Coordinates of C-alpha atoms in Angstrom, one line a residue:
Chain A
X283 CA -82.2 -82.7 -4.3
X284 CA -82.3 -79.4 -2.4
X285 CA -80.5 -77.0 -3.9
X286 CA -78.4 -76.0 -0.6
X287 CA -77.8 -79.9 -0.2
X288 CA -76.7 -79.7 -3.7
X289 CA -74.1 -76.9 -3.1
X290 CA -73.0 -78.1 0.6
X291 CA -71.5 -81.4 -1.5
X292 CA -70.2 -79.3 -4.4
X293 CA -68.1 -77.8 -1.5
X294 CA -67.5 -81.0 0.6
X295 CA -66.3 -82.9 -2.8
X296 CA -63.9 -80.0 -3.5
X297 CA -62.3 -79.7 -0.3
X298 CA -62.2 -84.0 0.2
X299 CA -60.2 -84.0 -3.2
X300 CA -57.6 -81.2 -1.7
X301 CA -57.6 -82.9 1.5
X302 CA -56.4 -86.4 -0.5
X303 CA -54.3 -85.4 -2.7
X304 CA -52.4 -83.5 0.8
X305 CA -52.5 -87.0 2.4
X306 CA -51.2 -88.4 -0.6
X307 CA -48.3 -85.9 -0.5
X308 CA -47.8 -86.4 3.2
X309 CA -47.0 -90.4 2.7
X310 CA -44.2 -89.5 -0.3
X311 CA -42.3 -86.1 1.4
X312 CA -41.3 -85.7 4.5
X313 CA -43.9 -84.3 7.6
X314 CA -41.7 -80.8 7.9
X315 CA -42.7 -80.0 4.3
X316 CA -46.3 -82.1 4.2
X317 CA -47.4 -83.0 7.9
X318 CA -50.9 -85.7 7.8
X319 CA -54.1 -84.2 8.0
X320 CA -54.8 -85.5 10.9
X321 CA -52.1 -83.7 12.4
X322 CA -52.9 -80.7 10.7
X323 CA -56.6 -80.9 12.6
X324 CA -55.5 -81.6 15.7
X325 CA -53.7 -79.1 16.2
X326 CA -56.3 -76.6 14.6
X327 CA -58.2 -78.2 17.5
X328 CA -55.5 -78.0 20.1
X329 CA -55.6 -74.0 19.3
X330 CA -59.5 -73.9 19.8
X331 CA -59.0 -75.2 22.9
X332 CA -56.3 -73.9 24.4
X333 CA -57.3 -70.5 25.8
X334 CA -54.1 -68.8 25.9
X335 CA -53.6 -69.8 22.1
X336 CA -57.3 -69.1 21.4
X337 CA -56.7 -65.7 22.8
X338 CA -53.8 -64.6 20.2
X339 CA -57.0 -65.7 17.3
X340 CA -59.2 -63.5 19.5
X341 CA -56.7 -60.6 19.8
X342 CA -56.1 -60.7 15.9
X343 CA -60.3 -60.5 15.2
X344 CA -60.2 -57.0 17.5
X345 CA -57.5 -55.7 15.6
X346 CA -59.4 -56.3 12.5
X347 CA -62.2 -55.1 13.9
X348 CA -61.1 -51.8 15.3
X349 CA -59.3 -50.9 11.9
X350 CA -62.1 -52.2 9.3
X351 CA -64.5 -49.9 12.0
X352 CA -61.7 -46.8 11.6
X353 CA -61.9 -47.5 7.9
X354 CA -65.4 -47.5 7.7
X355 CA -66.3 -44.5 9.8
X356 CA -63.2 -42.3 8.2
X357 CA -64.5 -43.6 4.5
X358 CA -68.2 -42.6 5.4
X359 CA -67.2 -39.1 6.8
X360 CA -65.3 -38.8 3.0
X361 CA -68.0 -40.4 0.9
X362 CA -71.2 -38.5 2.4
X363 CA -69.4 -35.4 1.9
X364 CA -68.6 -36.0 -1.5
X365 CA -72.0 -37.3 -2.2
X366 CA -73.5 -34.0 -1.2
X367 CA -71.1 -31.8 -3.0
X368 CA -69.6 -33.9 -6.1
X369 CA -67.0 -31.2 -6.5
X370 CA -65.2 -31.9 -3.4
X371 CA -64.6 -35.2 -5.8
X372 CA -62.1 -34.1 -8.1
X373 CA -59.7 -33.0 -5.0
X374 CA -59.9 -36.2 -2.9
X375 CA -60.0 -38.8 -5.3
X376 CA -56.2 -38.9 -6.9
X377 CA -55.6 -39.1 -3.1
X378 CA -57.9 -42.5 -2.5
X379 CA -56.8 -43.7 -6.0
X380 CA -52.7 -42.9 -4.6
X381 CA -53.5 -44.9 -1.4
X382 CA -55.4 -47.9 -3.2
X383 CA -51.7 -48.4 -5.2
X384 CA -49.9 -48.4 -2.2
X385 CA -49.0 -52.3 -0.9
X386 CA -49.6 -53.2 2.7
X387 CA -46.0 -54.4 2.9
X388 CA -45.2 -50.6 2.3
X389 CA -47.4 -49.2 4.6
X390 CA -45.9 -51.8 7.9
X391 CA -42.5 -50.3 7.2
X392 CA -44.4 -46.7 7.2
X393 CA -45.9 -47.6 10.1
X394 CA -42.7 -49.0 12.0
X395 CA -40.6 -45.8 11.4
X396 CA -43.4 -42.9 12.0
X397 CA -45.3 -44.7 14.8
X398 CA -44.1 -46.5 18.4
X399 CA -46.9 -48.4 19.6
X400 CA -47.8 -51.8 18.3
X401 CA -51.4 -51.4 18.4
X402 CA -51.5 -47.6 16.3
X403 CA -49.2 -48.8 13.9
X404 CA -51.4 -52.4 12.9
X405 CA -54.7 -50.1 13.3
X406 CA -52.9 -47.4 10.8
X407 CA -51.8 -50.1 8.5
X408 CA -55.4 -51.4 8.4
X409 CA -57.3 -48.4 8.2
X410 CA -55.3 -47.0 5.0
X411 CA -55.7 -50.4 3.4
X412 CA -59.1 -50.8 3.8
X413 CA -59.8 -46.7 3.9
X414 CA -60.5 -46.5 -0.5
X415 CA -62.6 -49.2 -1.0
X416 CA -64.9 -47.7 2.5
X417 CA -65.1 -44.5 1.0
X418 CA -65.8 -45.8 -2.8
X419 CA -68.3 -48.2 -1.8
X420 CA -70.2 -46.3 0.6
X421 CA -70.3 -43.3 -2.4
X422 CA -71.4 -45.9 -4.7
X423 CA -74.5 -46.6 -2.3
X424 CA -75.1 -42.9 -1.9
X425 CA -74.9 -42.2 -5.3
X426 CA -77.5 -45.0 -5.5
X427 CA -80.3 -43.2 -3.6
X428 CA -83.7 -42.5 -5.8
X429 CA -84.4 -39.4 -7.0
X430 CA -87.8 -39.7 -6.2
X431 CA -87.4 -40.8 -2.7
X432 CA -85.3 -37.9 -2.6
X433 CA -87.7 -35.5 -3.7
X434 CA -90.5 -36.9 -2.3
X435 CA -88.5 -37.2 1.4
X436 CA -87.4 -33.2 0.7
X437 CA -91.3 -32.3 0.2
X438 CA -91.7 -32.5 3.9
X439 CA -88.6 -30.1 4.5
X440 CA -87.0 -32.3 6.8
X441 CA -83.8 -31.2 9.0
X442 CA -79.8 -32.7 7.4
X443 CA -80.3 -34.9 10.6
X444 CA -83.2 -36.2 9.5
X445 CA -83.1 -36.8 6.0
X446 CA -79.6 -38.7 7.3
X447 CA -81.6 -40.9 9.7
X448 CA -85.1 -41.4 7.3
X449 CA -83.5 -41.8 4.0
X450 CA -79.8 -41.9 3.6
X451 CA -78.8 -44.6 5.9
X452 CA -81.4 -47.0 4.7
X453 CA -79.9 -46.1 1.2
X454 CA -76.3 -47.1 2.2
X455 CA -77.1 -49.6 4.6
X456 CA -77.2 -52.1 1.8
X457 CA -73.7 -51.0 0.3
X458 CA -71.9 -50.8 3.6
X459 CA -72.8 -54.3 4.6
X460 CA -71.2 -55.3 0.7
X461 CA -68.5 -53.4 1.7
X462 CA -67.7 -54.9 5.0
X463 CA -67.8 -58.5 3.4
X464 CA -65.3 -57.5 0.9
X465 CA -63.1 -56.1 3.0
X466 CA -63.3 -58.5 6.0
X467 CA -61.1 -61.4 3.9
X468 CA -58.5 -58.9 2.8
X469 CA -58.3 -57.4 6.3
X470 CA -57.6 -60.4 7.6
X471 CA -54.7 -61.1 4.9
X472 CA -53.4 -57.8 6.2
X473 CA -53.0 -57.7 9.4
X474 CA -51.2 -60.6 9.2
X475 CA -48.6 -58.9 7.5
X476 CA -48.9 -56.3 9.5
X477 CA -48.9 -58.3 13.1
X478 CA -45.7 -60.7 11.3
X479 CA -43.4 -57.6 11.2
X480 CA -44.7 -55.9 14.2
X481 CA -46.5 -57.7 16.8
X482 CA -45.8 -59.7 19.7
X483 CA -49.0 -61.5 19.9
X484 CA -51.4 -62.7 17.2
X485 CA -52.2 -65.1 14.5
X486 CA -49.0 -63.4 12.4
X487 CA -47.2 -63.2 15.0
X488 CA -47.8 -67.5 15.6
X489 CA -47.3 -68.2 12.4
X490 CA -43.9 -66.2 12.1
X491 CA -42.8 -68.2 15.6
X492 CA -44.0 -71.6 13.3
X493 CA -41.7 -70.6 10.5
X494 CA -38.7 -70.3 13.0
X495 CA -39.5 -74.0 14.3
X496 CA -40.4 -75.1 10.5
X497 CA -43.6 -76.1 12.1
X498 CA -45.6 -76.9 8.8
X499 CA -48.8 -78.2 10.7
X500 CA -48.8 -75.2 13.4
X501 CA -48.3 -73.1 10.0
X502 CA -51.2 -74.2 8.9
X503 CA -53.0 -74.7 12.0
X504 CA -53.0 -70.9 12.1
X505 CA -53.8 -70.1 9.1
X506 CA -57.2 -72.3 9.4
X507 CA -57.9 -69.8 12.4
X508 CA -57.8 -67.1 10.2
X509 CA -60.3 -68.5 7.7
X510 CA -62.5 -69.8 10.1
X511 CA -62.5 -66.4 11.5
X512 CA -63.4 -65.3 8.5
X513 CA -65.8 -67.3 7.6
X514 CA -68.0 -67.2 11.1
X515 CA -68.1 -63.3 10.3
X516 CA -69.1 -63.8 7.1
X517 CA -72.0 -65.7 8.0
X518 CA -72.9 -63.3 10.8
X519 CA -72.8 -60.3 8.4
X520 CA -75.2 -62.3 6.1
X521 CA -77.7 -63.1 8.8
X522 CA -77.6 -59.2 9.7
X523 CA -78.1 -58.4 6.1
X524 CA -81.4 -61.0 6.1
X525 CA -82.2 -59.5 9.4
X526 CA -81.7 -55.8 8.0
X527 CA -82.9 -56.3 4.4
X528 CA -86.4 -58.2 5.4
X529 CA -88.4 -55.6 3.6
X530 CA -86.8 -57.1 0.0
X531 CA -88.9 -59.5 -1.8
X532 CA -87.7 -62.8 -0.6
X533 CA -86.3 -63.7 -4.1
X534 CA -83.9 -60.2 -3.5
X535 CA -82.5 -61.2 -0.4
X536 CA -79.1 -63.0 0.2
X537 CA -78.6 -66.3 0.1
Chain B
X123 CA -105.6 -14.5 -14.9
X124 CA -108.2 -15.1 -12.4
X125 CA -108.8 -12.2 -10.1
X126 CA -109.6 -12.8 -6.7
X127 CA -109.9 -11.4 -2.8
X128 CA -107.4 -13.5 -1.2
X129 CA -105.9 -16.2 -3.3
X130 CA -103.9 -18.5 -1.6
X131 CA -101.3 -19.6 -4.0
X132 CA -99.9 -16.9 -6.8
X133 CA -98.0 -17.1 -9.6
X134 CA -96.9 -13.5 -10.6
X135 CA -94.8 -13.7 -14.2
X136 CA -92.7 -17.2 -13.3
X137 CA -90.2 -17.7 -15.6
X138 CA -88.0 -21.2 -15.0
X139 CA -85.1 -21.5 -17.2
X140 CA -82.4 -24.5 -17.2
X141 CA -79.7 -24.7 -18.6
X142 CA -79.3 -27.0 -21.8
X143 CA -76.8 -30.1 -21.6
X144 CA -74.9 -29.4 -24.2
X145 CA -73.7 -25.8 -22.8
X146 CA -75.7 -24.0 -25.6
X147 CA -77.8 -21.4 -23.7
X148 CA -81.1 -22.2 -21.4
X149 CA -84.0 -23.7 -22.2
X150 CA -87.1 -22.4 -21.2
X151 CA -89.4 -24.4 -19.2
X152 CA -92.2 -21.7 -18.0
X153 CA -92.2 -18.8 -19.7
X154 CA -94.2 -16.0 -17.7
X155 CA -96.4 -17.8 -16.2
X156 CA -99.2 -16.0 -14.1
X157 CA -102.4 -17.2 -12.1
X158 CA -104.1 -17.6 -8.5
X159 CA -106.0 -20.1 -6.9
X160 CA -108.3 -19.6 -3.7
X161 CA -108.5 -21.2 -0.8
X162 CA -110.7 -24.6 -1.0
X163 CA -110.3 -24.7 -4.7
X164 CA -109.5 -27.5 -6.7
X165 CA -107.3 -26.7 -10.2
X166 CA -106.8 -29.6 -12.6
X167 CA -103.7 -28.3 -14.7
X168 CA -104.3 -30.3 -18.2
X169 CA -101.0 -30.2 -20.7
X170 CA -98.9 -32.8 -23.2
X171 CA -96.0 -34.4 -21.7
X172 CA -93.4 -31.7 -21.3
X173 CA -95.4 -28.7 -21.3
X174 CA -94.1 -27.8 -18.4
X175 CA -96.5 -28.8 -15.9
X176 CA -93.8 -30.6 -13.9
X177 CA -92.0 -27.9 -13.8
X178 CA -94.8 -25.5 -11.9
X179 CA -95.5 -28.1 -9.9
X180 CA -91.9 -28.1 -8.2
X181 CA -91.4 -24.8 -8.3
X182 CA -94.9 -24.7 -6.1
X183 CA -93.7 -27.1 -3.7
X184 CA -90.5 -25.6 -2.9
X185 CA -88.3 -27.8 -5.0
X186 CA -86.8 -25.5 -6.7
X187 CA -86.0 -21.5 -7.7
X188 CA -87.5 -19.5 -10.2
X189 CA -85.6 -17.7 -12.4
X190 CA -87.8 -14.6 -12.5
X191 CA -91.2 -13.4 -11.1
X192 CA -92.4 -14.9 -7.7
X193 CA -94.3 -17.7 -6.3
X194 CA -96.6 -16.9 -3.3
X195 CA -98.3 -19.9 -1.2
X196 CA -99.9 -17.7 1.9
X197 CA -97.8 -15.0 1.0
X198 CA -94.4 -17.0 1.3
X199 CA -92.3 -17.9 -0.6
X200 CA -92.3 -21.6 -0.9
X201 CA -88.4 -22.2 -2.5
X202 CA -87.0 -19.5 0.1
X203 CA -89.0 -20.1 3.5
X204 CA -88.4 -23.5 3.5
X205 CA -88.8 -24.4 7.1
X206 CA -92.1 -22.6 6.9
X207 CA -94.1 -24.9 4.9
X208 CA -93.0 -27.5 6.9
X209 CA -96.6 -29.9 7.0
X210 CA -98.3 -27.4 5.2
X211 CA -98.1 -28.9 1.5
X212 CA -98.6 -32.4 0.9
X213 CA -97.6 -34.0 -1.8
X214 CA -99.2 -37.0 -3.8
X215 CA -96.9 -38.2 -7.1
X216 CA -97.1 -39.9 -10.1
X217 CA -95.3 -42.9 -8.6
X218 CA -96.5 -43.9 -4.9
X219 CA -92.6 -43.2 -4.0
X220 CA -92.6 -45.9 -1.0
X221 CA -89.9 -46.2 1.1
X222 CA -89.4 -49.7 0.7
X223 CA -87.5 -50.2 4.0
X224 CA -90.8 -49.0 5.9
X225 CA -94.0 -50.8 6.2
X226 CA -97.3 -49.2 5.1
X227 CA -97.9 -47.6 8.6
X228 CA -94.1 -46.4 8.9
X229 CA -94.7 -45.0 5.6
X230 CA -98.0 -43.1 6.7
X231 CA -95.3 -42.0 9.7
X232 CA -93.2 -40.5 7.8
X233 CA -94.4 -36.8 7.5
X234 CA -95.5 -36.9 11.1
X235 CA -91.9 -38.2 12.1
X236 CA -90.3 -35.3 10.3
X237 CA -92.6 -32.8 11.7
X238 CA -91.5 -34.2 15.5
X239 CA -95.0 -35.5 16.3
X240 CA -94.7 -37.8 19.1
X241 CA -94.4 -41.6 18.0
X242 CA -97.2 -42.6 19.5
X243 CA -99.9 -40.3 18.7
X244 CA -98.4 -40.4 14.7
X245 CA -99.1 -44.1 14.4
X246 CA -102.5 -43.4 15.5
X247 CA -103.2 -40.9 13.2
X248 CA -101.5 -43.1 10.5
X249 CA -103.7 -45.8 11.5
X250 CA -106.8 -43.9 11.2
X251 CA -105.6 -42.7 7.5
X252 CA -105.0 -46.2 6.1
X253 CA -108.1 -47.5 7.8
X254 CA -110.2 -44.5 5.4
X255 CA -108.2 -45.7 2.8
X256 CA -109.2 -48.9 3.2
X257 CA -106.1 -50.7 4.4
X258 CA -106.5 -51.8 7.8
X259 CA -104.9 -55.2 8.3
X260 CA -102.0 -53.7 6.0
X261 CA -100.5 -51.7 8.8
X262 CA -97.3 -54.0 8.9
X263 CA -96.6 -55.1 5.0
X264 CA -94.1 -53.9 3.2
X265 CA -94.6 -51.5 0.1
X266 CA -93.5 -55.0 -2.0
X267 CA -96.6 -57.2 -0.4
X268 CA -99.0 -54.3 -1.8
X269 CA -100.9 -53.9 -5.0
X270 CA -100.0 -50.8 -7.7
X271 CA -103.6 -49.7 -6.0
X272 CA -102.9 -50.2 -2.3
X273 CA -99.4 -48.2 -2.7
X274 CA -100.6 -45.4 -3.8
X275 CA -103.4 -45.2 -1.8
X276 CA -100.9 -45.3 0.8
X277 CA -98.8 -42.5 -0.7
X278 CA -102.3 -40.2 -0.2
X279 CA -102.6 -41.3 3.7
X280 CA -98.9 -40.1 3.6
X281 CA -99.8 -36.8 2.0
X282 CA -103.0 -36.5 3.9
X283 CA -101.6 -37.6 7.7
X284 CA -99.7 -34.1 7.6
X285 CA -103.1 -32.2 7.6
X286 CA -101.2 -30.0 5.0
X287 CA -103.6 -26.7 3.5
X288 CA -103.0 -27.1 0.0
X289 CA -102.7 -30.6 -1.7
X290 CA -100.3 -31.1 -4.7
X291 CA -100.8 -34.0 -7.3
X292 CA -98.9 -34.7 -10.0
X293 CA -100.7 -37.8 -12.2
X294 CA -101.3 -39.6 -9.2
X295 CA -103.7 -42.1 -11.0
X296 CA -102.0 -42.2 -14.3
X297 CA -99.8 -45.6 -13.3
X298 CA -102.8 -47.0 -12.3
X299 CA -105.9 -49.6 -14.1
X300 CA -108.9 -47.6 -15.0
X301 CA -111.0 -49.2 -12.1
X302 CA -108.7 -48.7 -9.4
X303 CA -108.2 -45.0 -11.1
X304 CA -111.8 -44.2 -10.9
X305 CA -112.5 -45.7 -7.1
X306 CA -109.6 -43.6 -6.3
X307 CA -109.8 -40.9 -7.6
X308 CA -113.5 -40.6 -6.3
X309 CA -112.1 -41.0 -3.0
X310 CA -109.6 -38.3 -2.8
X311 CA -112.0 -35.9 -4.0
X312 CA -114.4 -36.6 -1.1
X313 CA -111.4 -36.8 0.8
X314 CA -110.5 -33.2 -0.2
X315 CA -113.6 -31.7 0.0
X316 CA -114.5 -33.1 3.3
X317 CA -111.6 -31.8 4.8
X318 CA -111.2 -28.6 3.1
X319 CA -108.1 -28.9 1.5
X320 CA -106.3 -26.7 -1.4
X321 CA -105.5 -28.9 -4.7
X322 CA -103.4 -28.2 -7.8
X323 CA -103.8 -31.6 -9.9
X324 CA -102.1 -32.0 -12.6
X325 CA -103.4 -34.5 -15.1
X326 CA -103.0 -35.1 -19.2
X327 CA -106.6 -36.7 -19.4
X328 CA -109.0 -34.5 -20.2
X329 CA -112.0 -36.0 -18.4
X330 CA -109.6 -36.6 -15.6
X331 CA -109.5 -32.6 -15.2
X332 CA -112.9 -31.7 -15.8
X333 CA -114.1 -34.9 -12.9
X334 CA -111.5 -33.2 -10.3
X335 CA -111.3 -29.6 -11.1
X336 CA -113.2 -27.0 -10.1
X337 CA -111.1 -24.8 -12.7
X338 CA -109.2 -26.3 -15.4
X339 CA -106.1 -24.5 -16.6
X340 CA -104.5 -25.2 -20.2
X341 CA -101.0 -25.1 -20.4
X342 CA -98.7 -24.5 -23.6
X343 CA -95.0 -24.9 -24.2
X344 CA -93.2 -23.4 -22.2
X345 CA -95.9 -23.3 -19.3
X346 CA -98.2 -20.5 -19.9
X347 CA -101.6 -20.9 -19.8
X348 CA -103.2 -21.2 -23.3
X349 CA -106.8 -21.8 -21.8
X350 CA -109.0 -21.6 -19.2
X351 CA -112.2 -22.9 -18.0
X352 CA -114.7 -23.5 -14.6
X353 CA -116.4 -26.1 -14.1
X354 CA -119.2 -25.4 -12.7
X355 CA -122.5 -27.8 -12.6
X356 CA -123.6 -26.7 -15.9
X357 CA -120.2 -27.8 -17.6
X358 CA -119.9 -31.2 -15.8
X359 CA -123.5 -31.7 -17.8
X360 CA -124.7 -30.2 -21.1
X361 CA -121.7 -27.5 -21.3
X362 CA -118.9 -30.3 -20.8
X363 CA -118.8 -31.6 -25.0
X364 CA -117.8 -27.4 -25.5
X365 CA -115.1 -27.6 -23.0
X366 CA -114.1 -30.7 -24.3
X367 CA -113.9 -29.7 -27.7
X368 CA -112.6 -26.6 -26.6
X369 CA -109.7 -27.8 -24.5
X370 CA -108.5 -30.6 -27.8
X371 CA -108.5 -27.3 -30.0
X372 CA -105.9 -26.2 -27.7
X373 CA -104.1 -28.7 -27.2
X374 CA -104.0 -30.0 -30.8
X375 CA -105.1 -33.3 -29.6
X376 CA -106.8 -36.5 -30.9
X377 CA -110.1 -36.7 -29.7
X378 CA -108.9 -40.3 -29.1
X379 CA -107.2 -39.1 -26.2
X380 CA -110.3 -38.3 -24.0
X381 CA -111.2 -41.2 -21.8
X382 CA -114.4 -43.1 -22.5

C-alpha cells in the first residue's frame, strides 16, 4: 500500500479510537462535562460558517501573525549580528536565555500593567515568547553557512548587501522556515492566554465566554479552530518549503 | 627569484603566521616567501599537503593578511584594495563550490551579478561559457542533477565569465577520475591561452605541473620555494625525466606518486 495511504489510516485509526471512547463517555456523564460528538462538530461547523464567529478565528490568526513576524524580524536583526561578530554573543545571550525562562502567564500580567492597548500588549506578549527561539534558530542556520561557499562568494569581493542577498538568505532560508513551524503551534497556545486575560474578541476570548456558560461543546468547538488553524498553516509553510527548497535532491525535501 | 620587467603578481618576503590552537605561540605557514610571475604566464606551484601552498594561494586572492612582507597583483595590494580586484581574479577550487540553490546558468551568473552586470547581458555571457564547456542543455539543472565533471566544469565558466586577468586554481582536478581530469584539464589550458589569461595552479602531481606550467615552483615547509624549473619545449620532451627526478629529490617523494 502507498506509503502516504498507509500513514493517513495510522492517523484516521488514532483519532476514530479518541473519538469513541468520547462518545462512549458522552452516553455515561452528563453533556456539560462530555457533550456527543456530533454536537461537538456541529458546532465546529456552525463557527466556520458563521461569519461574525469566523471573524474572532480570523482576528486570532493576525495576531499570531503580526507577533511570530515581530519575533522573527527582531530575532534576525539579533542573530545576523551575532553571526558576524561572535563576541557580541556572550553579552546578549544570558538575556535570550532570561526571557526563554520567563512563562507567558508572566509576561500577560507584564503586559497588562506597563501597556494600555489590547492589541500592543497581545503583540508584546507574543513577540518575547517566541523572540529566543527566532533569534537561536536563525543563528543556528547562519552558523550553518559553508566555508567554502563563503570563501568562494568573498573571491568576487561582493558588497554586505550582496553577500546578504547571494549567500546568506539562501543559507537561513532553510532554518527560518523550521523555525516558523515550531513556533506557529506554541504561538497559537499563547495568544490564547494572552487574548483570555486581555482581549475582547478572539478564540481566547470565546473560549473564556464558553467557560462562563460551562459550554463544553463551544469549549471545544474553539479549540478545534485553533488547530485547524494550525494545521492549514502548517501545510502552507510545507508547500513553500517544497516550493523554496526545489533545488534539494528530491529524497532531501519535506515530506 | 625570477627577475623580470614587469611582473604582474609579487611576492616580496611574505611571511603568514597563525596562531596555534592551543595558545602556544604562532605557527608558521610561509616563511619569507619571495617570487614574480609575468603577465600571460602559467606557474604550477607543486608541494605535499600542507606545505603551505593553500596558504599563498589565499593570501594571493585577497583572503587574507600577511603578517610581513607584501603581496603585489598590478601593483595592489590584493588583502587591502579589496574593492579593486573586484572581477579581476578568478578563482577555480579544489571543490566546484556550487551554490546549490542556483542552477548551472545562475551559478555561471554569479560573478557577473556581483559585479552589477545587467541581468540580461550576464545570462548571455553565462550561456556562451557553459556552451564552450560543453553544457548547453544544462543551463537550468541544479548543481545535484550534475556529474563530479559537469560541476566543476561549471565552477571554471564561473571563474572565466568574470573575464578576470590572472586565474587562480587550487587542485581544481584533484576530486576528479583521471579521464575527466585529463579532458579537462586540456581544456582550461586552451582556455587560458586563447584568452590570455594569468594562472597560478596549484597542484601535488607532478606531471600535473609540468602539463600546465609554464614554470614550476617547488615549495617546502613553511612555503618557500625549495626549487625551481621552466618548462620549456625541451623539458616537456627529453629534459622532462631530469625535472622529474629532480622535483622527487625535493620533495622527498615516491616516485610512485607521479602519474602514469
Amino acid at each position: 500500500m502507498n506509503q502516504r495511504v498507509t500513514k493517513f489510516l495510522q492517523a484516521s485509526a488514532s483519532i476514530a479510537v479518541l473519538l469513541a471512547a468520547w462518545q462512549i463517555a458522552s452516553l455515561f456523564f452528563p453533556h456539560y462535562l462530555f457533550p456527543p460528538v456530533q454536537d461537538v462538530i456541529a458546532r465546529t461547523v456552525k463557527i466556520l460558517l458563521n461569519w461574525a464567529e469566523l471573524s474572532q478565528v480570523l482576528e486570532t490568526a493576525l495576531r499570531i501573525f503580526a507577533g511570530l513576524a515581530g519575533a522573527f524580524l527582531l530575532g534576525s536583526l539579533i542573530a545576523i549580528p551575532i553571526g558576524r561578530y561572535p563576541r557580541i554573543e556572550s553579552y546578549v545571550n544570558p538575556f535570550l536565555i532570561f526571557l526563554q525562562g520567563i512563562p507567558a502567564l508572566s509576561w500577560v500580567i507584564v503586559a497588562i500593567i506597563w501597556f494600555h492597548g489590547t492589541e500592543f500588549r497581545i503583540f508584546f506578549i507574543m513577540v518575547v515568547t517566541t523572540l529566543p527561539a527566532f533569534t537561536f534558530q536563525v543563528l543556528d542556520s547562519y552558523r550553518s553557512m559553508s566555508k567554502d561557499l563563503f570563501e568562494m562568494t568573498m573571491a568576487f569581493r561582493p558588497s554586505g548587501w550582496v553577500l546578504f542577498r547571494v549567500l546568506i538568505v539562501p543559507t537561513i532560508v532553510p532554518g527560518i522556515l523550521t523555525a516558523w513551524k515550531i513556533n506557529l503551534g506554541s504561538s497559537a497556545r499563547v495568544v490564547v492566554v494572552a487574548e483570555l486575560v486581555g482581549a475582547t474578541g478572539g478564540v481566547g476570548y470565546e473560549l473564556l465566554r464558553q467557560q462562563q456558560l460551562f459550554d463544553m461543546a463551544g469549549a471545544l468547538a474553539w479549540t478545534i479552530q485553533l488547530v485547524l488553524f494550525v494545521l492549514v498553516v502548517q501545510q502552507l509553510i510545507v508547500w513553500t518549503e517544497t516550493w523554496l527548497l526545489r533545488y534539494r535532491p528530491v529524497s532531501e525535501r519535506a515530506a | 627569484m625570477t627577475l623580470m620587467a614587469e611582473p604582474l603578481i609579487r611576492f616580496r618576503e611574505v611571511t603568514k603566521e597563525f596562531p596555534r590552537p592551543d595558545g602556544t605561540g604562532n605557527f608558521v605557514a610561509v616563511d619569507k616567501l619571495s617570487f614574480e610571475i609575468a603577465k600571460g604566464e602559467i606557474v604550477a606551484v607543486l608541494g605535499k599537503t600542507g606545505c603551505g601552498k593553500s596558504t599563498m594561494f589565499n593570501l594571493l586572492s585577497g583572503l587574507i593578511e600577511p603578517t610581513r612582507g607584501a603581496v603585489e597583483v598590478t601593483g595592489h595590494d590584493p588583502f587591502k584594495e579589496f574593492n579593486f580586484f573586484r572581477g579581476k581574479i578568478g578563482i577555480v577550487f579544489q571543490n566546484d563550490r556550487l551554490m546549490p540553490w542556483r542552477t548551472a546558468l545562475d551559478n555561471v551568473v554569479l560573478g557577473l551579478e556581483i559585479l552589477d552586470t545587467p541581468r540580461e547581458q550576464a545570462e548571455a555571457v553565462a550561456r556562451r561559457w557553459l556552451e564552450r564547456l560543453g553544457l548547453s542543455g544544462h543551463e537550468n539543472d541544479y548543481p545535484h542533477a550534475l556529474s563530479g565533471g559537469m560541476r566543476q566544469r561549471v565552477s571554471i565558466a564561473r571563474a572565466f565569465a568574470v573575464d578576470p586577468d590572472i586565474l587562480l586554481c587550487d587542485e581544481p582536478f584533484s576530486s576528479l577520475d583521471e579521464m575527466t581530469a585529463r579532458d579537462l584539464r586540456a581544456e582550461f589550458l586552451r582556455l587560458v591561452r586563447q584568452n590570455g589569461k594569468t594562472a597560478v595552479f596549484i597542484t601535488h602531481h607532478i606531471n600535473e605541473a609540468m602539463e600546465v606550467g609554464d614554470r614550476i615552483l617547488v615549495f617546502h615547509r613553511p612555503a618557500r620555494i625549495a626549487y625551481e624549473a621552466r618548462i620549456d619545449e625541451a623539458a616537456r620532451g627529453g629534459g622532462r625525466q631530469a625535472i622529474q627526478d629532480e622535483i622527487l629529490k625535493v620533495l622527498s617523494l615516491d616516485a610512485s606518486a607521479v602519474r602514469p
